[in-house]
């Protein structure tokens, strides 16, 4: 972890609040010299420069000097081809996506506890649950389609609890809102677990039949009495008790979480703390009860399933398994490195050491989405060769040597995507792409050809059929069947059957010989946020989303809308009073990494000492200049949810 002053990169920051709309890329761009400007180029010139750079770096420094950032908004087919390009053409497993910045801890935690990284239930089950817990999730804003299922559940009589330091729009729908201090979810979950055990509400039969590690877990939670946890979390003991009893006594309970849990330096431990509660009560592996990490981007689940992650081949098959590697080597006619590649976080570190020299960035905007973005930009500047393939001219594209204009997956291409309930669905080309823009897969195959691999895919279905032939979980999903059933959930190993929509039914099957794999408790420990608040940086800043905008704002733009009010730093009324600032007044916000200015908004849903900002308007206010690159050692996800800041009123 390196800290940079960062202030210099902010010199040109826009101070006006006029809208910024990104220009759609309609033709390739190249940079004549390292410090020269980007200029228009033909496809021939751009692709030959892109391929030439990749070849040169591989020859000089070996395959592991290359890294691929793959696009979680693009199709499964495109992610399949991108990881195949990385492994077969470039010869490395260095491929990853924005999953690293959000739900990698969910995948790691679920895999360690249950053997598979997918959410365990279907959306429909939420409509028939008795209890819905939304933990660190503002689904009303960030997952509005899923939230419709939640609202149906509530209408059908479900009770809902919300656990979020802010009283969010989601919390407004809850019967009970628990507002923990940022970064205290493990004490809270452990106190819930301890209360369930002490009240005699643990599902002893399930624990005995289906799990391991209970004794160690029980010992770990024992010190977390309601009183101790109330002191650390700030949640009243009675509210913790109420959640424990509601969860343990519900017939069907859905435990849903998102980034309030994962975007911490101990995100995987946080996830394990929640999974423990399901194992304690048997709320997993049967209809209506389950664990749902609501995935972020439309196809971030599919990107991982397709192998666009450094440790798995398509179908979530482990690279370390010799039999799996052999299967893929036969299918692809190329050797696969028998070790995990670098994840996105590792790749940024490797840029700094010089080990990573060339990056092919497809549909990601890390110059604005990475924690401590000043440092991330500096690292990307050190690359010998950066190729960006996007639909807009992003801040990241502005750093590139070659910029390739792609089509938008969601309306200009054919293929499939996979949502949080593991449902694969078709997307179709509905409009013609602008200018000379080409499909992501087409560009990848052209580059592969220039690097010696002659790939011919007739259409997206041909890519999908190749994937099906090597991923047992996808084998039964032909395009025809996807159409017929309007989407199918994995696993789907047979072309004849549709499997139940929930996972891990094995945990409820009789197993007298103890042969079936068990679910594993994680005896995790509390570890407070890395960026401590003190006299100099007395406020806790947490960052997240609003309904009206999308991620770094590239796709949602900054166009004027009655819904959208641009970036603000949100404070509670007490803090605004303490600093003597009113709505709209501009303040300077500093962390140990950088400084930005933003106007103030007052949100009574916040508590004293807690501030909130989004990442949606980085050209106005570059929030990630403030955030800390403190990463979860297991998943590599940064602590976007907890920075320490100071606020000063401008004269
Ligand atoms: N409108 C809109 N929708 C989106 C997106 C978007 O940009 N805009 N982005 C998409 C993406 S990529 C993702 S990953 C998802 C993210 O979806 P969410 O994770 O729901 O969104 P966030 O607002 O980042 O964070 C959720 C909540 O975590 C809370 N939180 C912060 N710290 C803590 C903590 O320590 N403990 C607990 N329990 N909670 C905490 C915050 O107050 C916030 O309300 O949204 C997706 N959907
Ligand atoms: N402070 C703070 N920072 C955060 C977070 C936070 O909560 N707080 N959350 C993190 C999370 S969860 C995420 S997921 C990341 C998101 O980080 P990014 O993925 O880097 O950000 P996006 O703005 O979603 O950028 C998506 C890019 O994909 C391009 N694109 C869209 N469709 C296509 C396509 O079909 N083909 C191609 N080639 N390109 C396409 C868009 O034009 C855009 O440039 O941000 C992270 N950063
Ligand atoms: Mo995300």
XYZ file of C-alpha atoms and ligand atoms in Angstrom:
746
model
C 0.000 0.000 0.000
C 1.549 3.268 -1.084
C 0.112 6.647 -0.414
C 0.529 9.505 -2.842
C -0.112 13.141 -2.223
C -2.377 13.087 -5.245
C -3.076 16.787 -5.210
C -1.232 17.450 -8.452
C -3.458 15.076 -10.449
C -6.392 17.120 -9.289
C -5.111 20.431 -10.604
C -7.376 20.390 -13.631
C -10.471 19.339 -11.718
C -13.684 20.856 -12.960
C -15.258 23.201 -10.484
C -18.294 24.174 -12.492
C -21.394 21.979 -12.203
C -22.219 21.911 -15.888
C -23.046 18.449 -17.233
C -20.358 16.219 -18.711
C -21.424 13.692 -21.283
C -18.876 11.253 -22.616
C -18.516 11.121 -26.390
C -19.420 7.748 -27.904
C -16.375 6.174 -29.555
C -16.990 5.807 -33.277
C -13.510 5.118 -34.656
C -10.159 3.828 -33.321
C -7.633 6.209 -31.753
C -3.884 5.793 -31.372
C -1.105 7.779 -29.787
C 1.751 8.556 -32.133
C 4.335 8.931 -29.362
C 4.228 8.105 -25.646
C 3.418 11.696 -24.644
C 1.588 12.759 -27.784
C -2.166 13.193 -28.112
C -4.616 10.499 -29.235
C -5.466 10.789 -32.929
C -7.896 9.082 -35.263
C -6.636 5.901 -36.914
C -7.859 3.152 -39.210
C -8.776 -0.225 -37.744
C -5.796 -1.723 -39.548
C -3.329 0.686 -37.946
C -4.924 0.451 -34.473
C -5.124 -3.351 -34.396
C -1.622 -3.766 -35.701
C -0.301 -1.396 -33.009
C -2.348 -3.182 -30.320
C -1.171 -6.652 -31.364
C 2.411 -5.471 -31.898
C 2.598 -4.106 -28.345
C 1.253 -7.316 -26.814
C 3.703 -9.418 -28.873
C 6.665 -7.222 -27.942
C 5.930 -7.307 -24.212
C 5.392 -11.078 -24.265
C 8.682 -11.624 -26.106
C 10.638 -9.297 -23.827
C 9.095 -10.138 -20.450
C 7.095 -13.353 -20.810
C 3.345 -14.061 -20.730
C 2.815 -12.871 -17.142
C 3.733 -9.311 -18.108
C 0.275 -9.158 -19.730
C -3.048 -8.567 -17.943
C -6.670 -8.506 -19.091
C -9.482 -6.480 -17.487
C -12.675 -8.040 -18.781
C -16.096 -6.393 -18.961
C -18.860 -7.297 -16.505
C -21.423 -5.457 -18.639
C -20.659 -7.425 -21.784
C -22.014 -10.888 -22.626
C -20.978 -14.311 -21.373
C -19.733 -15.064 -24.860
C -17.461 -12.014 -24.886
C -16.085 -12.896 -21.415
C -15.457 -16.459 -22.569
C -13.474 -15.221 -25.563
C -11.592 -12.616 -23.458
C -10.372 -15.226 -20.957
C -9.522 -17.624 -23.780
C -7.499 -14.837 -25.423
C -5.655 -14.303 -22.127
C -4.925 -17.985 -21.530
C -4.406 -19.316 -25.042
C -3.061 -16.345 -27.029
C -1.080 -14.602 -24.282
C -0.405 -17.708 -22.131
C -1.238 -16.292 -18.692
C -4.063 -16.506 -16.130
C -3.899 -12.732 -15.417
C -7.566 -11.987 -16.151
C -10.083 -10.303 -13.874
C -12.897 -7.731 -13.769
C -14.691 -5.295 -11.500
C -15.936 -8.321 -9.522
C -12.722 -7.677 -7.574
C -13.990 -4.286 -6.403
C -17.351 -5.601 -5.266
C -18.400 -9.211 -4.693
C -15.133 -11.176 -4.793
C -15.473 -11.602 -0.988
C -18.952 -13.108 -1.482
C -17.603 -15.612 -3.987
C -14.615 -16.448 -1.752
C -16.760 -16.740 1.394
C -19.500 -18.850 -0.213
C -16.929 -21.118 -1.879
C -15.078 -21.682 1.406
C -18.283 -22.367 3.356
C -20.439 -24.162 0.789
C -18.194 -25.166 -2.110
C -19.759 -22.853 -4.712
C -19.593 -19.087 -5.162
C -23.139 -18.502 -6.431
C -26.047 -17.013 -4.489
C -28.061 -19.943 -3.170
C -31.680 -18.885 -3.879
C -33.988 -17.589 -6.608
C -35.602 -14.167 -6.699
C -39.020 -15.810 -6.616
C -38.293 -17.328 -3.201
C -38.095 -13.846 -1.696
C -41.770 -13.424 -2.506
C -42.558 -16.462 -0.355
C -40.184 -15.837 2.548
C -41.334 -15.043 6.099
C -38.289 -12.924 6.831
C -36.028 -10.872 4.569
C -32.809 -9.426 5.975
C -31.134 -6.734 3.844
C -27.624 -6.474 5.329
C -25.361 -3.686 4.026
C -27.549 -3.445 0.927
C -29.480 -0.500 -0.445
C -31.463 -2.581 -2.930
C -34.222 0.014 -3.228
C -31.636 2.144 -5.098
C -29.098 -0.354 -6.419
C -31.224 -3.433 -7.227
C -34.654 -2.028 -8.007
C -35.781 -5.109 -9.962
C -34.862 -7.446 -7.137
C -36.502 -5.013 -4.739
C -39.817 -5.500 -6.554
C -39.647 -9.149 -5.464
C -38.910 -7.956 -1.918
C -41.942 -5.660 -2.020
C -44.087 -8.552 -3.207
C -42.747 -10.599 -0.291
C -43.658 -7.821 2.124
C -47.133 -7.636 0.591
C -47.388 -11.416 1.107
C -46.660 -10.909 4.811
C -42.847 -11.142 5.030
C -41.115 -9.149 7.770
C -38.045 -7.192 6.714
C -34.983 -6.108 8.712
C -32.411 -3.660 7.295
C -28.856 -3.427 8.631
C -27.075 -0.299 7.374
C -25.251 2.566 9.121
C -27.474 4.906 7.100
C -31.235 4.925 7.340
C -31.572 4.326 3.597
C -34.505 4.252 1.253
C -34.386 0.454 1.633
C -34.508 0.780 5.429
C -37.668 2.876 5.108
C -39.484 -0.289 4.017
C -38.201 -2.379 6.911
C -40.066 -3.315 10.054
C -36.828 -2.768 11.896
C -33.663 -0.845 11.006
C -30.369 -1.649 12.749
C -27.758 1.078 12.216
C -24.322 -0.314 13.146
C -21.150 1.747 13.140
C -19.282 1.254 9.853
C -17.103 -1.859 9.995
C -18.788 -3.549 12.981
C -20.790 -6.217 11.166
C -18.822 -9.120 12.634
C -19.588 -8.128 16.252
C -23.225 -7.654 15.256
C -23.486 -11.009 13.460
C -21.621 -12.780 16.274
C -23.993 -11.318 18.860
C -26.961 -12.507 16.775
C -25.345 -15.963 16.622
C -24.609 -16.062 20.339
C -28.163 -15.020 21.189
C -29.566 -17.769 18.917
C -27.377 -20.360 20.653
C -28.163 -19.138 24.191
C -31.909 -18.905 23.525
C -31.873 -22.546 22.429
C -32.926 -21.591 18.894
C -29.993 -23.108 16.987
C -31.012 -25.917 14.605
C -29.016 -28.665 16.314
C -30.168 -31.397 13.936
C -29.039 -29.412 10.883
C -25.737 -28.453 12.500
C -25.037 -32.086 13.332
C -26.139 -33.441 9.936
C -24.775 -30.818 7.556
C -21.990 -28.714 9.044
C -18.550 -28.741 10.590
C -16.733 -26.313 12.834
C -19.657 -25.450 15.119
C -17.772 -25.803 18.419
C -15.022 -23.406 17.347
C -17.623 -20.952 16.071
C -19.615 -21.120 19.318
C -16.432 -20.371 21.281
C -15.649 -17.414 19.000
C -19.051 -15.772 19.455
C -19.267 -16.436 23.206
C -17.714 -13.089 24.309
C -20.148 -11.149 22.073
C -22.978 -10.690 24.531
C -25.774 -8.315 23.556
C -24.307 -5.699 25.910
C -20.752 -5.926 24.556
C -21.965 -5.892 20.954
C -24.296 -2.959 21.606
C -21.325 -0.956 22.848
C -19.127 -1.747 19.810
C -21.801 -1.566 17.101
C -23.979 1.210 18.504
C -27.076 -0.947 17.892
C -29.339 -1.275 20.948
C -29.199 -4.741 22.584
C -32.946 -5.189 22.208
C -32.737 -4.642 18.431
C -29.966 -7.264 18.108
C -32.034 -9.697 20.187
C -35.069 -9.048 18.017
C -33.157 -9.793 14.786
C -31.736 -12.999 16.304
C -35.153 -14.298 17.340
C -36.867 -13.252 14.100
C -34.207 -14.983 11.972
C -34.009 -18.155 14.039
C -37.774 -18.657 14.323
C -38.746 -17.805 10.725
C -39.884 -20.777 8.687
C -38.274 -19.327 5.527
C -35.616 -16.624 5.746
C -33.611 -14.857 3.048
C -30.337 -13.237 4.079
C -29.298 -10.736 1.397
C -26.141 -8.643 1.434
C -24.081 -6.432 -0.814
C -21.205 -3.970 -0.580
C -21.822 -2.770 2.987
C -20.465 -6.237 3.833
C -17.913 -6.850 1.084
C -16.124 -3.517 0.524
C -13.997 -3.765 3.643
C -10.410 -4.834 4.251
C -11.917 -7.969 5.830
C -14.810 -8.414 3.391
C -14.502 -12.202 3.142
C -14.600 -12.507 6.943
C -17.720 -10.326 6.988
C -19.352 -12.651 4.465
C -18.407 -15.705 6.531
C -19.964 -14.078 9.618
C -23.315 -13.860 7.786
C -23.105 -17.372 6.297
C -22.517 -18.690 9.843
C -25.994 -17.465 10.805
C -27.604 -19.503 8.008
C -25.660 -22.613 9.061
C -26.711 -22.096 12.672
C -30.397 -22.010 11.764
C -30.579 -24.218 8.671
C -31.633 -21.307 6.468
C -29.888 -22.647 3.358
C -30.337 -25.510 0.918
C -34.134 -25.527 0.780
C -36.904 -23.583 -0.926
C -37.482 -20.138 0.587
C -34.374 -20.002 2.765
C -31.040 -18.882 1.430
C -28.106 -16.535 1.026
C -28.208 -13.873 -1.664
C -25.260 -11.627 -2.483
C -26.955 -9.307 -4.972
C -24.377 -8.955 -7.726
C -23.541 -5.511 -9.034
C -23.125 -5.203 -12.771
C -25.578 -6.902 -15.106
C -23.142 -9.700 -15.988
C -20.559 -9.790 -13.221
C -21.848 -13.226 -12.207
C -21.495 -14.456 -15.791
C -18.029 -12.948 -16.233
C -16.766 -15.058 -13.329
C -18.690 -18.140 -14.500
C -17.029 -17.794 -17.925
C -13.557 -17.902 -16.354
C -12.732 -14.196 -16.586
C -11.155 -14.525 -13.133
C -7.574 -15.559 -12.366
C -8.293 -18.799 -10.480
C -11.098 -20.492 -12.435
C -11.606 -21.867 -15.892
C -15.080 -21.607 -17.479
C -17.817 -23.227 -15.400
C -16.053 -22.215 -12.147
C -13.601 -25.114 -12.600
C -10.414 -24.855 -10.550
C -7.203 -24.216 -12.489
C -5.236 -26.169 -9.888
C -7.021 -29.423 -10.811
C -4.834 -31.367 -13.296
C -7.851 -33.207 -14.754
C -9.644 -29.909 -15.400
C -6.592 -28.368 -17.044
C -6.145 -31.407 -19.227
C -9.756 -31.163 -20.423
C -9.290 -27.514 -21.429
C -5.864 -28.094 -22.942
C -7.354 -30.755 -25.198
C -10.301 -28.533 -26.148
C -8.179 -25.449 -26.777
C -4.995 -27.064 -28.079
C -2.814 -24.979 -25.766
C -1.051 -25.414 -22.431
C -2.646 -23.718 -19.399
C -0.432 -22.413 -16.635
C -0.904 -24.613 -13.558
C -1.178 -21.661 -11.160
C -3.525 -18.821 -10.352
C -3.023 -15.548 -12.186
C -2.966 -12.063 -10.722
C -6.273 -10.497 -9.725
C -7.104 -6.861 -10.506
C -5.615 -5.649 -7.233
C -2.427 -7.678 -7.722
C -2.174 -6.369 -11.282
C -2.133 -2.766 -10.059
C 0.660 -3.642 -7.643
C 2.537 -5.437 -10.440
C 2.296 -2.292 -12.595
C 4.186 -0.430 -9.944
C 6.953 -3.028 -9.648
C 7.193 -3.184 -13.448
C 6.257 -6.877 -13.574
C 3.048 -6.092 -15.454
C 3.804 -4.128 -18.617
C 0.816 -4.505 -20.962
C -2.896 -4.277 -20.153
C -5.916 -4.905 -22.359
C -8.776 -3.129 -20.609
C -12.226 -3.980 -22.005
C -15.178 -2.039 -20.564
C -13.750 -0.927 -17.229
C -12.912 2.555 -16.006
C -10.348 1.953 -13.256
C -8.914 5.485 -13.535
C -12.029 6.557 -11.639
C -13.342 3.412 -9.970
C -10.241 2.173 -8.109
C -9.723 3.098 -4.471
C -7.081 5.801 -4.122
C -7.519 6.578 -7.813
C -4.633 9.068 -7.863
C -2.320 6.148 -7.171
C -4.127 3.893 -9.698
C -3.671 6.455 -12.485
C 0.025 6.847 -11.661
C 0.425 3.077 -11.891
C -1.343 2.862 -15.263
C 0.911 5.614 -16.584
C 3.874 3.308 -15.920
C 2.584 0.660 -18.369
C 4.446 0.175 -21.654
C 1.305 -0.709 -23.517
C -2.316 0.038 -22.599
C -5.153 -0.903 -24.942
C -8.647 0.262 -23.955
C -11.749 -1.101 -25.662
C -14.881 0.777 -24.648
C -18.036 2.375 -25.964
C -17.121 5.828 -24.575
C -13.939 7.877 -24.353
C -13.374 7.379 -20.612
C -10.685 8.798 -18.327
C -8.972 5.397 -18.600
C -9.141 5.531 -22.408
C -7.438 8.924 -22.249
C -4.384 7.122 -20.764
C -4.265 4.456 -23.494
C -1.869 3.891 -26.376
C -4.648 2.394 -28.466
C -8.413 2.952 -28.068
C -10.785 0.528 -29.796
C -14.479 1.436 -30.250
C -16.815 -1.414 -29.240
C -20.531 -2.014 -29.504
C -22.715 -1.872 -26.397
C -23.467 -5.405 -25.261
C -26.934 -4.669 -23.988
C -28.468 -3.445 -27.246
C -25.985 -3.771 -30.106
C -24.909 -7.435 -29.805
C -26.308 -10.957 -29.484
C -25.459 -13.245 -26.604
C -26.356 -14.134 -23.043
C -25.859 -12.673 -19.562
C -26.230 -14.248 -16.104
C -27.905 -12.481 -13.183
C -27.545 -12.838 -9.389
C -29.890 -15.809 -9.201
C -27.606 -17.595 -11.725
C -30.196 -17.223 -14.491
C -28.718 -17.146 -18.000
C -30.816 -15.004 -20.336
C -30.549 -13.975 -23.978
C -29.745 -10.432 -25.087
C -30.274 -9.393 -28.683
C -28.966 -6.877 -31.118
C -31.672 -4.269 -31.459
C -29.857 -1.258 -32.917
C -26.937 -0.722 -35.267
C -23.691 0.467 -33.652
C -22.508 3.960 -34.525
C -19.640 4.757 -36.898
C -16.984 2.086 -37.198
C -17.634 0.465 -33.803
C -17.164 -3.314 -33.851
C -18.342 -6.089 -31.546
C -16.025 -6.975 -28.652
C -15.732 -10.616 -29.772
C -14.972 -9.609 -33.327
C -12.128 -7.340 -32.147
C -10.734 -10.047 -29.843
C -10.741 -12.629 -32.644
C -9.058 -10.196 -35.024
C -6.288 -9.593 -32.472
C -5.975 -13.348 -31.819
C -5.498 -13.857 -35.556
C -2.740 -11.259 -35.655
C -1.046 -13.124 -32.793
C -1.161 -16.479 -34.547
C -4.514 -17.980 -33.527
C -7.086 -18.443 -36.201
C -10.447 -18.396 -34.385
C -13.662 -18.547 -36.318
C -16.953 -18.161 -34.483
C -19.886 -17.994 -36.853
C -22.002 -16.164 -34.277
C -22.489 -15.839 -30.514
C -24.231 -19.236 -30.401
C -21.059 -20.895 -31.697
C -19.118 -19.390 -28.770
C -21.810 -20.520 -26.360
C -21.798 -24.070 -27.733
C -18.023 -24.269 -27.280
C -18.451 -23.142 -23.657
C -21.283 -25.650 -23.090
C -19.098 -28.470 -24.330
C -16.545 -27.869 -21.542
C -18.735 -26.547 -18.682
C -21.012 -29.251 -17.226
C -23.080 -26.633 -15.335
C -24.025 -25.004 -18.657
C -24.340 -28.097 -20.851
C -28.141 -28.259 -20.771
C -28.672 -24.629 -21.788
C -28.911 -24.488 -25.549
C -29.977 -21.149 -27.063
C -33.212 -22.938 -28.011
C -33.914 -23.960 -24.420
C -32.939 -20.538 -23.060
C -35.551 -19.099 -25.395
C -38.165 -21.696 -24.527
C -37.799 -21.271 -20.748
C -37.102 -17.529 -20.849
C -33.779 -18.041 -19.099
C -32.416 -21.022 -17.137
C -30.447 -21.087 -13.875
C -27.191 -22.980 -13.497
C -26.445 -25.727 -12.679
C -28.085 -27.179 -15.782
C -26.201 -30.379 -16.571
C -28.950 -32.023 -18.633
C -30.715 -31.034 -21.842
C -33.800 -32.847 -20.536
C -34.300 -31.425 -17.026
C -34.472 -28.110 -15.184
C -32.870 -28.265 -11.722
C -34.420 -26.646 -8.593
C -33.738 -22.897 -8.359
C -31.905 -23.195 -5.039
C -28.471 -24.709 -4.368
C -27.109 -27.133 -1.746
C -30.184 -29.342 -1.325
C -27.633 -32.046 -0.405
C -27.359 -30.492 3.051
C -30.855 -31.832 3.827
C -30.441 -35.307 2.349
C -29.942 -38.206 4.761
C -26.230 -38.994 4.951
C -25.668 -41.737 7.501
C -22.222 -42.542 6.103
C -21.199 -38.843 6.277
C -20.103 -38.933 2.650
C -21.611 -35.688 1.329
C -19.546 -32.484 1.626
C -20.428 -30.448 4.703
C -20.923 -26.709 5.068
C -18.180 -25.083 7.108
C -18.536 -22.480 9.875
C -15.985 -19.641 9.744
C -14.806 -18.598 13.204
C -13.880 -15.080 12.066
C -12.711 -12.222 14.288
C -13.635 -8.552 14.466
C -11.075 -6.217 12.873
C -12.016 -2.519 12.690
C -11.435 -0.327 9.593
C -7.799 0.340 8.633
C -8.204 4.112 8.180
C -8.690 5.211 11.795
C -10.560 8.360 12.763
C -8.615 10.736 15.002
C -8.330 14.443 15.786
C -7.093 15.284 12.276
C -9.562 13.073 10.424
C -12.545 12.893 12.763
C -15.334 11.826 10.380
C -16.068 8.389 8.941
C -16.754 8.569 5.191
C -18.685 5.768 3.536
C -19.315 5.738 -0.229
C -22.019 4.163 -2.362
C -24.815 4.652 -4.829
C -27.872 6.638 -5.723
C -30.841 5.531 -7.767
C -30.312 8.098 -10.519
C -26.710 7.330 -11.577
C -24.468 4.417 -12.497
C -20.957 3.749 -11.203
C -18.363 6.200 -12.592
C -21.096 8.011 -14.521
C -19.743 7.115 -17.959
C -22.983 5.436 -18.974
C -25.424 7.517 -16.942
C -23.706 10.784 -17.872
C -24.275 14.003 -16.045
C -27.188 15.225 -18.116
C -29.499 17.546 -16.266
C -32.461 15.750 -14.759
C -34.924 16.693 -12.072
C -33.908 13.443 -10.336
C -30.204 14.143 -10.275
C -28.429 16.629 -8.116
C -24.748 15.882 -8.846
C -22.206 15.102 -6.164
C -22.614 16.278 -2.584
C -21.036 15.308 0.670
C -23.938 14.232 2.836
C -23.887 15.021 6.567
C -26.417 14.640 9.371
C -28.103 17.834 10.648
C -26.011 17.813 13.874
C -22.666 17.718 12.016
C -23.799 20.359 9.527
C -24.657 22.547 12.508
C -21.306 21.824 14.157
C -19.416 22.879 11.007
C -21.784 25.788 10.419
C -22.617 24.687 6.865
C -25.936 24.706 5.028
C -27.184 22.758 1.991
C -25.280 23.824 -1.142
C -22.336 25.419 0.680
C -18.988 24.128 -0.583
C -16.538 22.391 1.750
C -13.053 20.968 1.394
C -12.910 17.239 2.155
C -9.524 15.681 2.917
C -8.362 12.174 3.702
C -4.841 10.866 4.270
C -4.627 10.388 0.467
C -6.151 13.410 -1.207
C -8.443 16.432 -1.130
C -11.594 17.313 -3.067
C -14.250 19.997 -2.767
C -18.001 19.385 -2.868
C -21.211 21.066 -1.780
C -23.021 19.876 1.341
C -26.303 17.975 1.485
C -28.079 17.246 4.726
C -29.475 13.768 5.282
C -31.287 13.053 8.550
C -30.747 9.329 7.798
C -27.086 9.751 8.772
C -25.732 9.775 12.313
C -23.200 12.177 13.866
C -19.666 11.407 12.703
C -20.768 9.680 9.470
C -20.550 11.257 5.995
C -21.647 9.809 2.644
C -20.541 10.415 -0.964
C -21.087 8.603 -4.256
C -18.639 7.685 -7.027
C -20.997 8.838 -9.761
C -19.561 12.252 -10.714
C -15.770 11.842 -10.680
C -15.229 14.650 -13.168
C -16.868 17.046 -10.722
C -15.763 15.467 -7.465
C -13.297 12.600 -7.645
C -14.402 10.720 -4.528
C -11.871 7.937 -5.023
C -9.024 10.390 -4.423
C -10.146 10.025 -0.791
C -10.722 6.269 -0.445
C -8.115 3.860 0.880
C -6.537 0.952 -0.927
C -6.695 -1.348 2.109
C -7.482 -4.732 0.593
C -9.074 -7.929 1.838
C -6.145 -10.386 1.799
C -8.369 -13.231 0.584
C -10.449 -11.468 -2.083
C -8.416 -8.359 -2.950
C -11.377 -5.989 -2.491
C -10.632 -2.492 -1.196
C -12.179 -0.802 1.822
C -14.328 1.642 -0.191
C -16.808 1.730 2.682
C -14.547 3.189 5.390
C -12.253 6.189 5.043
C -11.356 8.789 7.654
C -11.894 12.379 6.532
C -11.864 15.985 7.683
C -14.199 18.708 6.466
C -13.380 22.406 6.289
C -15.740 25.168 5.403
C -14.336 27.269 2.568
C -13.990 30.973 3.304
N -28.621 3.046 -9.312
C -27.517 2.282 -9.328
N -27.628 0.936 -9.205
C -26.506 0.158 -9.195
C -25.201 0.714 -9.357
C -25.130 2.143 -9.501
O -24.032 2.720 -9.609
N -26.283 2.877 -9.473
N -24.075 -0.077 -9.338
C -24.217 -1.540 -9.402
C -23.050 -2.189 -8.755
S -21.618 -2.291 -9.648
C -23.103 -2.730 -7.505
S -21.773 -3.617 -6.915
C -24.332 -2.667 -6.692
C -24.048 -2.207 -5.245
O -25.221 -2.172 -4.516
P -25.188 -1.788 -2.954
O -24.125 -2.545 -2.281
O -26.544 -1.941 -2.389
O -24.804 -0.225 -2.997
P -23.890 0.754 -2.102
O -24.658 2.023 -2.047
O -22.526 0.808 -2.643
O -23.754 0.129 -0.648
C -24.830 -0.421 0.072
C -24.934 0.100 1.479
O -23.838 -0.286 2.286
C -23.918 0.552 3.420
N -22.738 0.410 4.276
C -21.621 1.153 4.275
N -20.754 0.703 5.221
C -21.355 -0.336 5.854
C -20.977 -1.199 6.938
O -19.890 -1.110 7.517
N -21.879 -2.154 7.316
C -23.106 -2.277 6.724
N -23.931 -3.223 7.181
N -23.482 -1.482 5.696
C -22.621 -0.526 5.265
C -24.099 1.927 2.787
O -24.634 2.855 3.703
C -25.017 1.619 1.605
O -26.355 2.000 1.843
O -25.256 -1.752 -7.273
C -25.483 -1.988 -8.665
N -26.630 -1.184 -9.021
N -15.849 5.056 -3.906
C -16.318 3.925 -4.435
N -15.722 3.400 -5.537
C -16.173 2.232 -6.069
C -17.280 1.562 -5.485
C -17.888 2.138 -4.321
O -18.862 1.603 -3.749
N -17.365 3.306 -3.826
N -17.733 0.402 -6.053
C -16.851 -0.388 -6.895
C -17.656 -1.316 -7.711
S -18.747 -2.315 -6.905
C -17.545 -1.436 -9.040
S -18.361 -2.687 -9.882
C -16.630 -0.558 -9.776
C -17.120 -0.214 -11.173
O -16.025 0.221 -11.865
P -15.916 0.212 -13.443
O -16.422 -1.059 -14.002
O -14.507 0.593 -13.740
O -16.878 1.472 -13.764
P -18.069 1.686 -14.752
O -18.453 3.110 -14.656
O -19.148 0.697 -14.504
O -17.366 1.434 -16.146
C -17.870 0.539 -17.070
C -17.266 0.810 -18.443
O -17.716 -0.215 -19.339
C -18.063 0.378 -20.587
N -18.978 -0.546 -21.288
C -20.286 -0.762 -21.072
N -20.762 -1.720 -21.872
C -19.739 -2.144 -22.655
C -19.604 -3.143 -23.681
O -20.544 -3.840 -24.056
N -18.361 -3.290 -24.228
C -17.302 -2.534 -23.855
N -16.119 -2.769 -24.419
N -17.400 -1.585 -22.881
C -18.596 -1.396 -22.280
C -18.657 1.709 -20.169
O -18.647 2.630 -21.230
C -17.741 2.121 -19.014
O -16.634 2.865 -19.443
O -16.409 0.645 -9.024
C -15.880 0.416 -7.755
N -15.551 1.708 -7.155
Mo -20.038 -3.575 -8.409
